[in-house]
Coordinates of C-alpha atoms and ligand atoms in Angstrom, one line a residue:
X1 CA 14.6 -9.7 8.3
X2 CA 17.3 -8.5 10.4
X3 CA 18.9 -5.2 9.5
X4 CA 22.1 -5.1 10.6
X5 CA 24.8 -1.9 11.0
X6 CA 28.6 -1.4 10.4
X7 CA 31.1 0.5 9.5
X8 CA 33.1 -1.4 7.2
X9 CA 34.7 -1.7 4.3
X10 CA 33.3 -3.5 2.2
X11 CA 36.5 -5.2 0.2
X12 CA 37.4 -6.6 3.9
X13 CA 33.4 -8.1 4.9
X14 CA 33.1 -11.7 4.9
X15 CA 29.3 -12.5 4.5
X16 CA 27.6 -15.3 2.4
X17 CA 27.1 -12.3 -0.5
X18 CA 28.3 -8.5 -1.3
X19 CA 25.6 -6.5 -3.2
X20 CA 26.8 -3.6 -4.6
X21 CA 25.5 -1.2 -7.2
X22 CA 26.6 -0.8 -10.9
X23 CA 26.1 2.0 -13.5
X24 CA 25.5 1.2 -16.7
X25 CA 27.8 4.4 -17.8
X26 CA 30.1 4.7 -15.3
X27 CA 32.5 2.5 -13.1
X28 CA 32.6 3.6 -9.3
X29 CA 35.4 2.6 -6.9
X30 CA 33.8 -0.2 -5.3
X31 CA 33.4 -1.6 -8.5
X32 CA 36.9 -0.8 -9.7
X33 CA 37.9 -2.3 -6.6
X34 CA 36.3 -5.4 -6.7
X35 CA 36.8 -6.0 -10.2
X36 CA 40.6 -5.6 -9.4
X37 CA 40.5 -8.3 -6.6
X38 CA 38.7 -10.7 -8.9
X39 CA 41.2 -10.2 -11.9
X40 CA 39.1 -8.4 -13.9
X41 CA 35.7 -10.2 -14.0
X42 CA 33.6 -7.5 -13.5
X43 CA 34.9 -5.5 -16.9
X44 CA 34.5 -8.7 -18.8
X45 CA 31.3 -9.4 -18.0
X46 CA 30.7 -5.6 -19.6
X47 CA 32.6 -6.0 -22.6
X48 CA 30.6 -9.8 -23.5
X49 CA 28.0 -7.7 -22.7
X50 CA 26.7 -10.1 -19.8
X51 CA 26.0 -7.8 -17.5
X52 CA 25.9 -4.1 -18.7
X53 CA 24.4 -2.4 -15.3
X54 CA 21.1 -1.4 -16.9
X55 CA 18.3 -0.7 -14.3
X56 CA 16.1 -3.9 -13.7
X57 CA 19.0 -6.6 -14.1
X58 CA 20.9 -8.4 -11.6
X59 CA 23.8 -10.9 -12.4
X60 CA 25.1 -12.9 -9.1
X61 CA 28.9 -14.7 -9.4
X62 CA 30.9 -16.9 -7.2
X63 CA 34.0 -15.0 -5.5
X64 CA 36.2 -18.3 -5.4
X65 CA 38.1 -16.6 -1.9
X66 CA 39.0 -13.9 -4.4
X67 CA 36.9 -11.1 -1.9
X68 CA 35.9 -12.2 1.7
X69 CA 32.0 -12.4 0.3
X70 CA 31.8 -15.7 -1.0
X71 CA 29.3 -14.2 -4.2
X72 CA 28.8 -10.9 -5.6
X73 CA 25.8 -9.9 -6.5
X74 CA 26.0 -7.0 -9.3
X75 CA 22.5 -4.8 -9.7
X76 CA 21.9 -2.5 -12.5
X77 CA 21.6 1.3 -11.0
X78 CA 21.3 2.8 -14.7
X79 CA 22.5 5.8 -15.9
X80 CA 24.7 7.8 -13.0
X81 CA 22.6 10.7 -13.6
X82 CA 19.1 9.6 -13.7
X83 CA 19.6 7.8 -10.3
X84 CA 17.2 8.9 -8.3
X85 CA 15.0 7.0 -4.3
X86 CA 12.8 4.9 -6.5
X87 CA 15.4 3.5 -8.6
X88 CA 17.2 2.6 -5.8
X89 CA 14.4 1.1 -4.3
X90 CA 13.8 -1.0 -7.1
X91 CA 17.6 -1.8 -7.6
X92 CA 17.3 -3.3 -4.0
X93 CA 13.9 -5.2 -4.4
X94 CA 15.6 -6.8 -7.8
X95 CA 18.3 -7.7 -5.1
X96 CA 17.1 -9.6 -2.3
X97 CA 14.3 -11.1 -4.8
X98 CA 17.3 -12.5 -6.5
X99 CA 18.9 -13.6 -3.6
X100 CA 15.5 -15.7 -2.4
X101 CA 15.9 -17.5 -6.4
X102 CA 19.8 -18.4 -4.7
X103 CA 18.2 -19.3 -1.3
X104 CA 21.1 -16.8 0.0
X105 CA 19.8 -15.8 3.2
X106 CA 22.0 -13.5 4.8
X107 CA 24.3 -11.0 2.6
X108 CA 25.9 -7.3 3.1
X109 CA 25.1 -4.6 1.0
X110 CA 27.0 -2.3 -0.1
X111 CA 24.2 -0.5 -2.4
X112 CA 23.4 2.6 -0.6
X113 CA 27.1 3.7 -1.2
X114 CA 26.0 4.6 -4.8
X115 CA 23.0 7.0 -4.1
X116 CA 22.6 10.6 -2.1
X117 CA 24.1 10.2 2.0
X118 CA 20.9 11.8 2.7
X119 CA 18.4 9.2 1.1
X120 CA 19.9 6.4 -0.1
X121 CA 19.7 4.2 2.6
X122 CA 15.8 4.6 3.5
X123 CA 15.7 3.7 -0.4
X124 CA 17.9 0.8 0.2
X125 CA 15.7 -0.8 3.2
X126 CA 12.9 -0.2 1.9
X127 CA 13.4 -1.9 -1.9
X128 CA 14.8 -4.8 0.4
X129 CA 12.1 -5.3 3.4
X130 CA 9.5 -4.5 0.8
X131 CA 11.0 -7.4 -2.1
X132 CA 11.5 -9.8 0.1
X133 CA 7.6 -10.3 0.9
X134 CA 6.5 -13.5 0.8
X135 CA 3.1 -15.3 1.8
X136 CA 2.9 -18.9 2.2
X137 CA 0.4 -19.5 5.7
X138 CA -1.6 -21.8 3.8
X139 CA 1.4 -23.9 2.3
X140 CA 1.6 -27.0 4.4
X141 CA 4.2 -29.1 2.3
X142 CA 7.8 -29.1 2.1
X143 CA 8.1 -26.9 5.4
X144 CA 11.9 -27.9 6.1
X145 CA 12.6 -26.8 2.0
X146 CA 11.0 -22.8 2.8
X147 CA 13.5 -20.3 2.5
X148 CA 13.3 -17.1 4.8
X149 CA 15.7 -14.5 5.0
X150 CA 17.6 -13.9 8.2
X151 CA 19.7 -10.6 8.4
X152 CA 21.3 -8.1 5.7
X153 CA 24.0 -6.1 6.8
X154 CA 24.3 -2.2 5.7
X155 CA 27.8 -1.3 5.5
X156 CA 27.9 2.4 6.6
X157 CA 29.9 5.1 4.6
X158 CA 32.3 7.3 6.4
X159 CA 30.0 10.2 7.1
X160 CA 27.0 7.8 9.1
X161 CA 27.3 6.6 12.2
X162 CA 25.6 3.3 13.4
X163 CA 23.7 5.3 15.8
X164 CA 22.1 7.5 13.1
X165 CA 21.8 4.5 10.8
X166 CA 20.4 2.5 12.9
X167 CA 17.9 5.4 13.5
X168 CA 16.9 5.7 9.9
X169 CA 16.7 1.8 9.2
X170 CA 14.4 1.1 12.2
X171 CA 12.1 4.0 10.8
X172 CA 12.1 2.4 7.5
X173 CA 11.4 -0.7 9.3
X174 CA 8.6 0.8 10.8
X175 CA 6.6 1.8 7.8
X176 CA 7.7 -1.8 5.9
X177 CA 5.5 -3.1 8.9
X178 CA 2.7 -1.1 7.9
X179 CA 3.2 -2.6 4.6
X180 CA 3.3 -5.9 5.3
X181 CA 0.7 -6.1 7.9
X182 CA -1.8 -4.6 4.5
X183 CA -0.6 -6.8 2.2
X184 CA -1.4 -9.8 4.5
X185 CA -4.8 -8.9 5.5
X186 CA -5.3 -8.9 1.7
X187 CA -3.3 -12.0 1.1
X188 CA -5.8 -14.1 3.7
X189 CA -8.4 -15.4 1.8
X190 CA -12.2 -13.9 2.7
X191 CA -13.4 -16.9 4.6
X192 CA -10.6 -16.1 7.3
X193 CA -10.2 -11.9 7.0
X194 CA -13.8 -11.7 8.0
X195 CA -15.3 -8.0 9.3
X196 CA -15.1 -9.8 12.2
X197 CA -10.9 -10.1 11.7
X198 CA -10.4 -7.2 10.4
X199 CA -11.9 -5.4 13.8
X200 CA -10.1 -7.9 16.0
X201 CA -6.7 -6.7 14.1
X202 CA -7.9 -2.8 14.9
X203 CA -8.1 -3.8 18.5
X204 CA -4.4 -5.3 18.4
X205 CA -3.2 -2.3 17.3
X206 CA -5.3 -0.1 19.6
X207 CA -3.8 -1.9 22.3
X208 CA -0.1 -2.0 20.7
X209 CA -0.2 1.5 20.3
X210 CA -2.8 2.6 22.3
X211 CA -5.1 3.8 20.4
X212 CA -9.1 4.3 20.8
X213 CA -11.1 1.6 19.2
X214 CA -14.7 1.8 18.8
X215 CA -16.5 -1.2 16.8
X216 CA -19.5 -0.9 15.8
X217 CA -22.4 -3.8 15.6
X218 CA -25.1 -4.2 13.4
X219 CA -27.3 -2.9 16.0
X220 CA -25.7 0.3 16.6
X221 CA -25.3 0.6 12.8
X222 CA -29.3 0.4 12.2
X223 CA -29.8 3.0 15.5
X224 CA -27.0 5.3 13.7
X225 CA -29.0 5.3 10.4
X226 CA -25.9 4.0 8.5
X227 CA -28.7 1.9 6.4
X228 CA -26.0 1.8 3.4
X229 CA -23.9 0.1 5.0
X230 CA -26.3 -2.1 6.6
X231 CA -28.2 -3.0 3.4
X232 CA -24.7 -4.4 1.6
X233 CA -23.7 -5.9 4.7
X234 CA -27.4 -7.9 5.7
X235 CA -27.0 -10.7 2.5
X236 CA -24.1 -11.9 4.5
X237 CA -24.0 -14.6 7.6
X238 CA -20.9 -12.9 8.4
X239 CA -22.3 -9.0 10.0
X240 CA -21.1 -5.9 8.8
X241 CA -19.3 -3.1 11.4
X242 CA -17.6 0.0 11.2
X243 CA -14.4 0.0 12.9
X244 CA -12.7 3.7 14.2
X245 CA -9.3 4.0 15.7
X246 CA -8.1 7.2 16.6
X247 CA -4.8 8.1 17.2
X248 CA -3.9 11.3 18.7
X249 CA 0.1 12.9 18.0
X250 CA -1.3 16.6 17.9
X251 CA -2.5 16.6 20.7
X252 CA -6.0 17.3 22.2
X253 CA -6.7 20.6 20.1
X254 CA -6.2 20.1 16.7
X255 CA -9.0 18.4 14.5
X256 CA -7.9 15.2 12.3
X257 CA -6.8 14.0 9.7
X258 CA -9.8 10.9 8.6
X259 CA -8.9 8.1 6.4
X260 CA -11.6 6.1 5.3
X261 CA -10.7 2.5 3.9
X262 CA -13.6 0.5 2.1
X263 CA -13.8 -3.0 3.6
X264 CA -15.4 -5.1 1.5
X265 CA -14.2 -8.4 2.7
X266 CA -15.4 -10.1 0.0
X267 CA -17.8 -8.6 -3.0
X268 CA -19.4 -11.4 -5.0
X269 CA -21.4 -8.8 -6.8
X270 CA -24.7 -9.5 -4.5
X271 CA -28.1 -10.3 -6.9
X272 CA -26.2 -8.5 -9.8
X273 CA -23.8 -11.4 -9.4
X274 CA -20.5 -11.4 -10.6
X275 CA -19.2 -14.1 -13.4
X276 CA -17.2 -16.6 -11.8
X277 CA -13.8 -16.3 -13.9
X278 CA -11.7 -14.5 -11.6
X279 CA -14.5 -13.7 -8.6
X280 CA -11.8 -15.4 -6.0
X281 CA -10.0 -12.0 -6.9
X282 CA -12.9 -10.3 -4.9
X283 CA -11.3 -10.9 -1.6
X284 CA -8.6 -7.9 -2.8
X285 CA -11.7 -5.5 -1.9
X286 CA -10.9 -4.3 1.8
X287 CA -7.5 -3.4 0.6
X288 CA -8.8 0.1 0.9
X289 CA -9.4 -0.7 5.0
X290 CA -6.2 -3.0 5.0
X291 CA -4.3 -0.2 3.9
X292 CA -5.2 2.4 6.3
X293 CA -4.8 -0.2 8.9
X294 CA -1.0 -0.1 8.3
X295 CA -1.0 3.6 7.4
X296 CA -2.1 3.6 11.4
X297 CA 0.0 1.3 12.4
X298 CA 3.0 2.9 10.7
X299 CA 2.0 6.4 12.2
X300 CA 1.7 5.2 15.6
X301 CA 4.7 3.8 15.8
X302 CA 6.5 6.4 14.3
X303 CA 5.0 8.6 16.5
X304 CA 4.1 11.3 13.7
X305 CA 2.7 14.9 14.9
X306 CA -0.7 14.5 13.4
X307 CA -4.3 13.0 15.3
X308 CA -5.4 10.3 12.6
X309 CA -8.7 8.7 12.4
X310 CA -9.4 6.1 10.9
X311 CA -12.5 4.8 9.5
X312 CA -13.4 0.9 7.9
X313 CA -16.9 0.6 6.7
X314 CA -16.9 -3.1 6.6
X315 CA -19.4 -5.9 5.1
X316 CA -19.3 -8.8 3.1
X317 CA -21.8 -9.0 -0.3
X318 CA -23.7 -11.6 -1.0
X319 CA -26.7 -12.8 -2.9
X320 CA -29.2 -14.0 0.0
X321 CA -32.3 -14.1 0.7
X322 CA -31.7 -11.5 3.4
X323 CA -29.8 -9.9 0.4
X324 CA -30.7 -6.0 -0.7
X325 CA -32.4 -5.9 -4.1
X326 CA -32.5 -4.2 -7.2
X327 CA -34.8 -1.7 -7.1
X328 CA -34.5 -1.1 -3.2
X329 CA -34.4 2.8 -2.2
X330 CA -32.4 3.3 1.1
X331 CA -32.2 6.4 3.0
X332 CA -28.5 6.2 3.9
X333 CA -26.8 8.4 7.3
X334 CA -26.8 11.9 5.3
X335 CA -30.8 11.6 4.7
X336 CA -30.3 11.1 0.9
X337 CA -32.1 8.9 -0.2
X338 CA -30.5 5.9 -3.1
X339 CA -32.1 3.8 -5.4
X340 CA -30.2 0.5 -5.7
X341 CA -29.8 -0.1 -9.2
X342 CA -26.5 -2.8 -9.3
X343 CA -26.1 -4.4 -5.5
X344 CA -22.3 -4.6 -7.2
X345 CA -21.7 -0.9 -7.0
X346 CA -21.6 -1.2 -3.1
X347 CA -18.3 0.4 -2.5
X348 CA -20.0 3.8 -2.8
X349 CA -22.9 2.8 -0.4
X350 CA -20.6 1.6 2.4
X351 CA -18.3 4.5 1.8
X352 CA -21.1 7.3 1.4
X353 CA -22.2 6.5 5.6
X354 CA -18.6 6.6 6.5
X355 CA -17.7 9.8 5.2
X356 CA -21.0 11.3 6.5
X357 CA -20.2 9.8 10.0
X358 CA -16.4 11.0 9.5
X359 CA -17.6 14.6 8.7
X360 CA -19.9 15.5 11.5
X361 CA -18.0 13.0 14.4
X362 CA -14.8 14.5 13.4
X363 CA -15.2 17.9 11.8
X364 CA -12.0 17.1 10.0
X365 CA -8.9 19.2 8.6
X366 CA -9.2 16.9 5.4
X367 CA -10.4 13.2 4.7
X368 CA -9.2 10.5 2.4
X369 CA -10.9 7.5 0.9
X370 CA -9.0 4.3 -0.3
X371 CA -11.3 1.9 -2.2
X372 CA -10.9 -0.8 -4.6
X373 CA -14.1 0.7 -6.7
X374 CA -14.4 0.7 -9.5
X375 CA -13.3 -2.5 -12.7
X376 CA -13.1 1.2 -15.0
X377 CA -10.7 2.7 -12.8
X378 CA -8.1 -0.7 -13.9
X379 CA -9.6 -0.2 -17.7
X380 CA -8.5 3.5 -17.4
X381 CA -5.2 3.5 -15.7
X382 CA -4.1 -0.1 -15.7
X383 CA -1.9 -1.4 -12.8
X384 CA 0.5 1.7 -12.8
X385 CA -1.2 4.4 -10.7
X386 CA -4.4 4.6 -8.8
X387 CA -7.3 7.1 -9.6
X388 CA -7.5 10.1 -7.7
X389 CA -10.4 12.6 -7.0
X390 CA -11.3 15.4 -4.9
X391 CA -12.7 18.8 -3.7
X392 CA -9.6 20.2 -3.0
X393 CA -6.6 21.6 -5.1
X394 CA -4.2 21.4 -2.2
X395 CA -5.0 18.2 -0.9
X396 CA -4.7 16.8 -4.6
X397 CA -1.3 18.5 -5.2
X398 CA 0.2 17.1 -1.6
X399 CA -1.1 13.7 -2.6
X400 CA 0.3 13.7 -6.3
X401 CA 3.8 15.1 -5.5
X402 CA 3.9 12.5 -1.8
X403 CA 3.0 9.6 -4.8
X404 CA 6.0 10.9 -6.8
X405 CA 8.3 10.9 -3.9
X406 CA 7.2 6.9 -2.5
X407 CA 6.6 5.4 -6.1
X408 CA 3.4 4.9 -5.4
X409 CA 2.2 6.8 -8.3
X410 CA -1.6 8.6 -8.6
X411 CA -3.3 10.0 -11.3
X412 CA -6.0 12.8 -11.6
X413 CA -9.6 12.0 -13.0
X414 CA -11.9 15.0 -13.1
X415 CA -15.2 15.2 -11.2
X416 CA -16.8 17.7 -13.1
X417 CA -20.7 18.3 -12.1
X418 CA -21.7 17.0 -15.5
X419 CA -20.6 13.7 -15.0
X420 CA -23.5 13.6 -12.4
X421 CA -26.4 13.2 -14.7
X422 CA -26.2 9.6 -15.1
X423 CA -26.2 9.0 -11.1
X424 CA -30.2 10.8 -10.3
X425 CA -32.9 8.5 -10.2
X426 CA -36.6 9.1 -10.9
X427 CA -37.6 7.6 -7.7
X428 CA -35.0 8.9 -5.2
X429 CA -31.8 11.2 -4.8
X430 CA -29.6 9.1 -6.8
X431 CA -29.2 5.7 -7.5
X432 CA -25.8 3.7 -6.9
X433 CA -24.9 3.3 -10.5
X434 CA -25.2 4.9 -13.7
X435 CA -23.9 3.7 -17.8
X436 CA -20.6 2.0 -17.4
X437 CA -19.3 5.4 -19.1
X438 CA -16.5 7.2 -16.9
X439 CA -17.6 4.8 -14.7
X440 CA -14.4 5.4 -12.2
X441 CA -15.8 9.3 -12.3
X442 CA -19.1 9.1 -11.7
X443 CA -18.8 6.8 -8.5
X444 CA -16.5 9.2 -7.2
X445 CA -19.3 12.0 -8.3
X446 CA -21.4 9.6 -6.1
X447 CA -19.1 10.3 -3.4
X448 CA -18.6 13.6 -3.3
X449 CA -22.3 14.2 -2.4
X450 CA -22.0 13.0 1.1
X451 CA -18.9 15.0 1.5
X452 CA -20.1 18.7 1.5
X453 CA -16.9 21.5 2.6
X454 CA -14.4 19.2 4.0
X455 CA -11.5 18.9 2.6
X456 CA -11.7 15.5 0.3
X457 CA -9.6 13.3 -1.7
X458 CA -10.4 10.0 -3.2
X459 CA -8.7 7.1 -4.3
X460 CA -9.4 4.7 -6.1
X461 CA -6.6 2.1 -5.9
X462 CA -8.8 -1.4 -7.6
X463 CA -5.6 -1.8 -10.1
X464 CA -3.2 -1.2 -7.8
X465 CA -3.8 -3.0 -5.0
X466 CA -3.5 -6.5 -6.3
X467 CA -0.1 -7.7 -8.9
X468 CA -0.2 -10.6 -11.6
X469 CA 3.3 -10.3 -11.8
X470 CA 6.3 -9.7 -9.5
X471 CA 7.7 -6.0 -9.1
X472 CA 11.1 -5.6 -7.8
X473 CA 9.2 -3.8 -4.4
X474 CA 5.9 -5.5 -5.1
X475 CA 6.4 -9.6 -5.3
X476 CA 2.6 -10.6 -7.1
X477 CA -0.4 -10.6 -5.3
X478 CA -1.2 -7.5 -2.2
X479 CA 0.5 -4.8 -2.7
X480 CA 0.0 -3.1 0.4
X481 CA -0.9 0.4 -1.8
X482 CA -1.6 3.4 0.1
X483 CA 0.5 2.5 3.3
X484 CA 3.5 4.3 1.8
X485 CA 1.4 7.3 0.2
X486 CA -0.3 8.1 3.3
X487 CA 2.8 7.8 5.1
X488 CA 4.3 10.2 2.7
X489 CA 1.7 12.5 2.5
X490 CA 0.9 12.9 6.3
X491 CA 5.2 13.2 6.8
X492 CA 4.9 16.3 5.3
X493 CA 1.3 17.6 6.4
X494 CA 1.0 20.7 8.2
X495 CA -2.2 21.8 8.6
Ligands
BES1 N1 -15.0 -4.1 -6.1 C1 -15.4 -3.8 -7.6 C2 -14.3 -3.1 -8.2 C3 -13.1 -4.0 -8.6 C4 -12.9 -4.7 -9.7 C5 -11.8 -3.7 -7.6 C6 -11.9 -4.9 -10.5 C7 -11.0 -4.5 -8.8 C8 -10.8 -5.1 -9.7 C9 -16.9 -2.9 -6.7 O1 -17.3 -3.0 -5.7 C10 -17.4 -2.9 -8.4 O2 -18.1 -4.1 -8.2 N2 -17.7 -2.3 -9.2 C11 -18.9 -2.7 -10.4 C12 -19.4 -0.9 -10.7 C13 -20.2 -1.4 -11.3 C14 -21.1 -2.0 -11.1 C15 -21.2 0.6 -11.3 C16 -17.3 -2.2 -11.5 O3 -16.5 -1.9 -11.5 O4 -18.0 -2.8 -12.3
MN2 MN1 -19.0 -4.9 -6.6
ZN3 ZN1 -16.4 -4.0 -4.4

């Protein structure tokens, strides 16, 4: 979708549709003017309780020539003093989904006029772009009837110049492009989004933004001693890889922030195979990898003043004659030995080598991993928040605040030593799976054993990377969770 900017009066601007925000408990100037132009139709909708301005509600009406805009889309904003950026994003997301249902491809919006001058424009752009996402690359039927958006025109108030508005809209478009990249990668099926495909995507990103890209293949992984990553990947015809991208936005001297994303392109469970029902969802097990690629795309596009390294340990977890087995003992890159008690606890294995590699190679100021790591996290937090763990209160706090600001919520879980008891093995240093109890935390505790003193945080996105229902800013399917959180975090980052 293109975004246009225009200093214009919403009441005088012709468009297929005009979007305006409506409060539950307040009628602003624009609402009153529209109501007057429509002979009191809006007031009537309110008294008849057909549309009351509640958050998460919309109402599309035809103007029948009484306004230059052919249609008016009323978008509920709730109570005036409760309006915040997230509410506005969601209103914009709801609006664009209503316009999709009505097949209105171009529209003008005045929604941002209801919010704060400093932030409303971004919120409306963001909600619109996120809410209009659609993935239909594999549909071959009814091509001509397919709908796609053409243009949103932001009607600017007096206080904002087109130039300023353009810069702010462009930044938001770059952000949402990163989210869309992550969503696309997750949406693609496992036979397309293979480890090689992720590597190719990283190479393209590198070419586009002049980044350094390195992809380590099987031979090199073995040579380096990344045996945990190799073990997980060796049962698949699609070889495991370690993908590395480097971006320098803060010069040569500054130590980087490293982002690590779990890149299991399909998780069958391996020899400890998963039940068949719902297994198809395990194509999303590379959502962490997708998120860090999306974040890298945005950071480079916005030229953020940080040094950033992205690392994706990627593999396909499959059962096979070559596959790793329960009972196997592996020597990880760190030298610590791991007894495999469940081949379905593969995420922590690919991550433990990546974490060790990251901290020894880059001496990062902070290291954040994102992973669809445990079903237990879905049980604990559902789909509303990602699980957050780590070893540094300040880093944890920054991530919490970034989550609040951008609307991608996180919730901290403890990582006390006592949780580690169940991860001790009789034969090796660690085992890769303990009991089911506290499953997200024991997984986090396992990762912690490979981190040392580096400031580190772990985000379990198993419940937030994929949605079974439409949400205002995230239609059913891949959410791209993590991209906005990381960019919000990095945007506020000073060592
Ligand atoms: N990829 C799964 C976790 C997952 C579950 C992600 C549901 C998204 C939705 C992970 O590799 C896994 O299989 N974890 C096991 C760990 C267990 C064997 C210790 C789990 O959660 O059951
Ligand atoms: Mn698994
Ligand atoms: Zn997995």
